[in-house]
């Protein structure tokens, strides 16, 4: 399979990280933003795409550059209810 046509190579530190959505973004020349998720980066993906045009960038990073995984929360795990005997 052919390698995708890459517009540019950008260091992870130059992207903006949005913790609430775990999304990294970088300005695209078309006026929109290149996007890649934290999970994609953890899975070894390094291509961020612009949802408005066909441009792609390669994100240059080391796994150690990524934010640490958040510990699991108790939300949604259900509550422990004591029942009187």
Coordinates of N, CA and C in Angstrom, one line a residue:
X1 N 0.8 -1.2 0.0 CA 0.0 0.0 0.0 C 0.9 1.2 0.0
X2 N 0.5 2.2 -0.7 CA 1.3 3.5 -0.9 C 1.3 4.3 0.4
X3 N 2.4 4.9 0.7 CA 2.5 5.8 1.9 C 1.6 7.1 1.6
X4 N 0.8 7.5 2.5 CA 0.0 8.7 2.3 C 0.8 9.9 2.0
X5 N 0.3 10.9 1.3 CA 1.0 12.1 1.0 C 0.9 13.0 2.2
X6 N 2.1 13.3 2.8 CA 2.2 14.1 4.1 C 2.5 15.5 3.8
X7 N 1.7 16.4 4.3 CA 1.9 17.9 4.1 C 3.1 18.4 4.8
X8 N 3.3 17.9 6.1 CA 4.4 18.3 6.9 C 4.6 17.4 8.1
X9 N 5.7 17.5 8.7 CA 6.0 16.7 9.9 C 6.1 17.7 11.1
X10 N 5.3 17.5 12.2 CA 5.2 18.4 13.3 C 5.5 17.7 14.6
X11 N 6.3 18.3 15.4 CA 6.6 17.8 16.8 C 5.4 17.8 17.6
X12 N 5.2 16.8 18.5 CA 4.0 16.7 19.4 C 3.9 18.0 20.2
X13 N 5.0 18.5 20.7 CA 5.0 19.7 21.5 C 4.4 21.0 20.8
X14 N 4.3 20.9 19.5 CA 3.8 22.1 18.7 C 2.3 21.9 18.5
X15 N 1.7 20.8 18.9 CA 0.3 20.6 18.8 C -0.4 21.1 20.1
X16 N -1.7 21.4 20.0 CA -2.4 21.8 21.2 C -3.2 20.6 21.7
X17 N -3.0 20.3 23.0 CA -3.7 19.1 23.6 C -5.0 19.6 24.4
X18 N -6.1 19.0 24.1 CA -7.4 19.3 24.7 C -7.7 18.2 25.6
X19 N -7.4 18.4 26.9 CA -7.6 17.3 27.9 C -9.1 16.8 28.0
X20 N -10.0 17.7 27.9 CA -11.4 17.3 28.0 C -11.9 16.3 26.9
X21 N -11.2 16.4 25.7 CA -11.6 15.5 24.6 C -10.5 14.5 24.3
X22 N -9.3 14.6 24.9 CA -8.1 13.9 24.6 C -7.8 14.0 23.2
X23 N -7.9 15.2 22.6 CA -7.6 15.4 21.2 C -6.5 16.4 21.0
X24 N -5.6 16.1 20.1 CA -4.5 17.0 19.7 C -4.9 17.7 18.5
X25 N -4.7 19.0 18.4 CA -5.0 19.7 17.1 C -3.8 20.6 16.7
X26 N -3.8 20.9 15.4 CA -2.8 21.8 14.9 C -3.4 22.5 13.7
X27 N -3.2 23.9 13.5 CA -3.8 24.6 12.5 C -3.5 24.1 11.1
X28 N -4.5 24.0 10.3 CA -4.4 23.6 8.9 C -4.4 24.8 8.0
X29 N -3.7 24.8 6.9 CA -3.7 26.0 6.0 C -5.1 26.3 5.4
X30 N -6.0 25.3 5.5 CA -7.4 25.6 4.9 C -8.2 26.4 5.9
X31 N -7.7 26.5 7.2 CA -8.5 27.3 8.2 C -9.1 26.4 9.3
X32 N -9.1 25.1 9.0 CA -9.6 24.1 10.0 C -8.4 23.7 10.9
X33 N -8.5 22.5 11.5 CA -7.5 22.0 12.4 C -7.2 20.5 12.0
X34 N -5.9 20.1 12.0 CA -5.6 18.7 11.9 C -5.9 18.2 13.3
X35 N -6.4 16.9 13.3 CA -6.8 16.3 14.6 C -6.3 14.8 14.7
X36 N -5.9 14.5 15.9 CA -5.5 13.1 16.2 C -5.8 12.9 17.7
X37 N -6.3 11.7 18.0 CA -6.6 11.5 19.4 C -5.4 10.9 20.2
X38 N -5.5 11.1 21.5 CA -4.4 10.6 22.3 C -4.4 9.0 22.2
X39 N -5.5 8.4 22.1 CA -5.6 7.0 22.0 C -4.9 6.5 20.7
X40 N -5.2 7.2 19.6 CA -4.5 6.9 18.3 C -3.0 7.0 18.5
X41 N -2.5 8.0 19.1 CA -1.0 8.1 19.3 C -0.5 6.9 20.2
X42 N -1.3 6.6 21.2 CA -0.9 5.4 22.1 C -0.9 4.1 21.3
X43 N -1.8 4.1 20.3 CA -1.9 2.9 19.5 C -0.8 2.9 18.3
X44 N 0.1 3.9 18.3 CA 1.1 3.9 17.3 C 0.8 4.7 16.0
X45 N -0.4 5.2 16.0 CA -0.7 6.1 14.8 C 0.0 7.4 14.9
X46 N 0.5 7.9 13.8 CA 1.2 9.2 13.8 C 0.7 10.2 12.7
X47 N -0.4 9.9 12.1 CA -0.9 10.7 11.0 C -2.2 11.5 11.6
X48 N -2.1 12.8 11.6 CA -3.2 13.6 11.9 C -3.9 14.1 10.6
X49 N -5.2 14.1 10.6 CA -5.9 14.5 9.4 C -6.7 15.7 9.6
X50 N -7.0 16.5 8.6 CA -7.9 17.6 8.6 C -9.2 17.2 8.2
X51 N -10.3 17.4 9.0 CA -11.6 16.9 8.6 C -12.2 17.7 7.4
X52 N -11.6 18.9 7.1 CA -12.2 19.7 6.0 C -11.5 19.6 4.6
X53 N -10.3 19.1 4.6 CA -9.6 19.0 3.4 C -8.8 17.7 3.3
X54 N -8.0 17.4 2.3 CA -7.3 16.2 2.2 C -5.9 16.2 2.8
X55 N -5.5 17.3 3.5 CA -4.1 17.3 4.0 C -4.0 16.5 5.2
X56 N -2.7 15.9 5.4 CA -2.4 15.1 6.6 C -1.0 15.6 7.0
X57 N -0.7 15.5 8.3 CA 0.6 15.7 8.9 C 1.0 14.5 9.7
X58 N 2.4 14.3 9.7 CA 2.9 13.3 10.6 C 3.3 13.9 11.9
X59 N 2.9 13.3 13.0 CA 3.2 13.8 14.3 C 4.5 13.1 14.8
X60 N 5.5 13.8 15.1 CA 6.8 13.3 15.6 C 6.7 13.2 17.1
X61 N 6.9 12.0 17.7 CA 6.8 11.9 19.2 C 7.4 10.6 19.7
X62 N 7.7 10.6 20.9 CA 8.1 9.4 21.6 C 7.0 9.0 22.6
X63 N 6.8 7.7 22.8 CA 5.7 7.3 23.7 C 5.7 8.0 25.1
X64 N 6.9 8.3 25.6 CA 7.1 9.0 26.8 C 6.7 10.4 26.8
X65 N 6.4 11.0 25.6 CA 6.0 12.4 25.5 C 4.5 12.5 25.8
X66 N 3.8 11.4 25.8 CA 2.3 11.4 25.9 C 1.9 11.6 27.4
X67 N 0.8 12.2 27.6 CA 0.3 12.3 29.0 C 0.1 11.0 29.6
X68 N 0.3 10.9 30.9 CA 0.0 9.6 31.6 C -1.5 9.2 31.5
X69 N -1.7 7.9 31.5 CA -3.1 7.5 31.5 C -3.8 7.8 32.8
X70 N -5.0 8.3 32.8 CA -5.7 8.6 34.0 C -6.1 7.3 34.7
X71 N -6.1 7.3 36.0 CA -6.5 6.1 36.7 C -8.0 5.9 36.5
X72 N -8.6 4.7 36.5 CA -10.0 4.5 36.4 C -10.8 5.2 37.5
X73 N -11.9 5.7 37.2 CA -12.8 6.4 38.2 C -13.8 5.4 38.6
X74 N -14.5 5.7 39.7 CA -15.5 4.9 40.2 C -16.9 5.2 39.5
X75 N -16.9 6.3 38.7 CA -18.1 6.6 38.0 C -18.5 5.6 37.1
X76 N -19.7 5.2 37.1 CA -20.2 4.2 36.2 C -19.9 2.7 36.6
X77 N -19.2 2.5 37.7 CA -18.9 1.2 38.1 C -20.0 0.6 39.0
X78 N -21.0 1.4 39.3 CA -22.0 0.9 40.2 C -21.6 1.1 41.7
X79 N -22.6 1.1 42.5 CA -22.3 1.4 43.9 C -22.5 0.1 44.7
X80 N -21.7 0.0 45.8 CA -21.8 -1.2 46.7 C -22.9 -0.8 47.7
X81 N -23.9 -1.6 47.8 CA -25.0 -1.3 48.8 C -25.0 -2.4 49.8
X82 N -25.0 -2.0 51.1 CA -25.0 -3.0 52.2 C -26.5 -3.3 52.4
X83 N -26.8 -4.5 52.6 CA -28.2 -5.0 52.8 C -28.2 -5.5 54.2
X84 N -29.2 -5.0 55.0 CA -29.3 -5.4 56.4 C -29.9 -6.8 56.5
X85 N -29.3 -7.7 57.3 CA -29.8 -9.1 57.4 C -31.0 -9.2 58.3

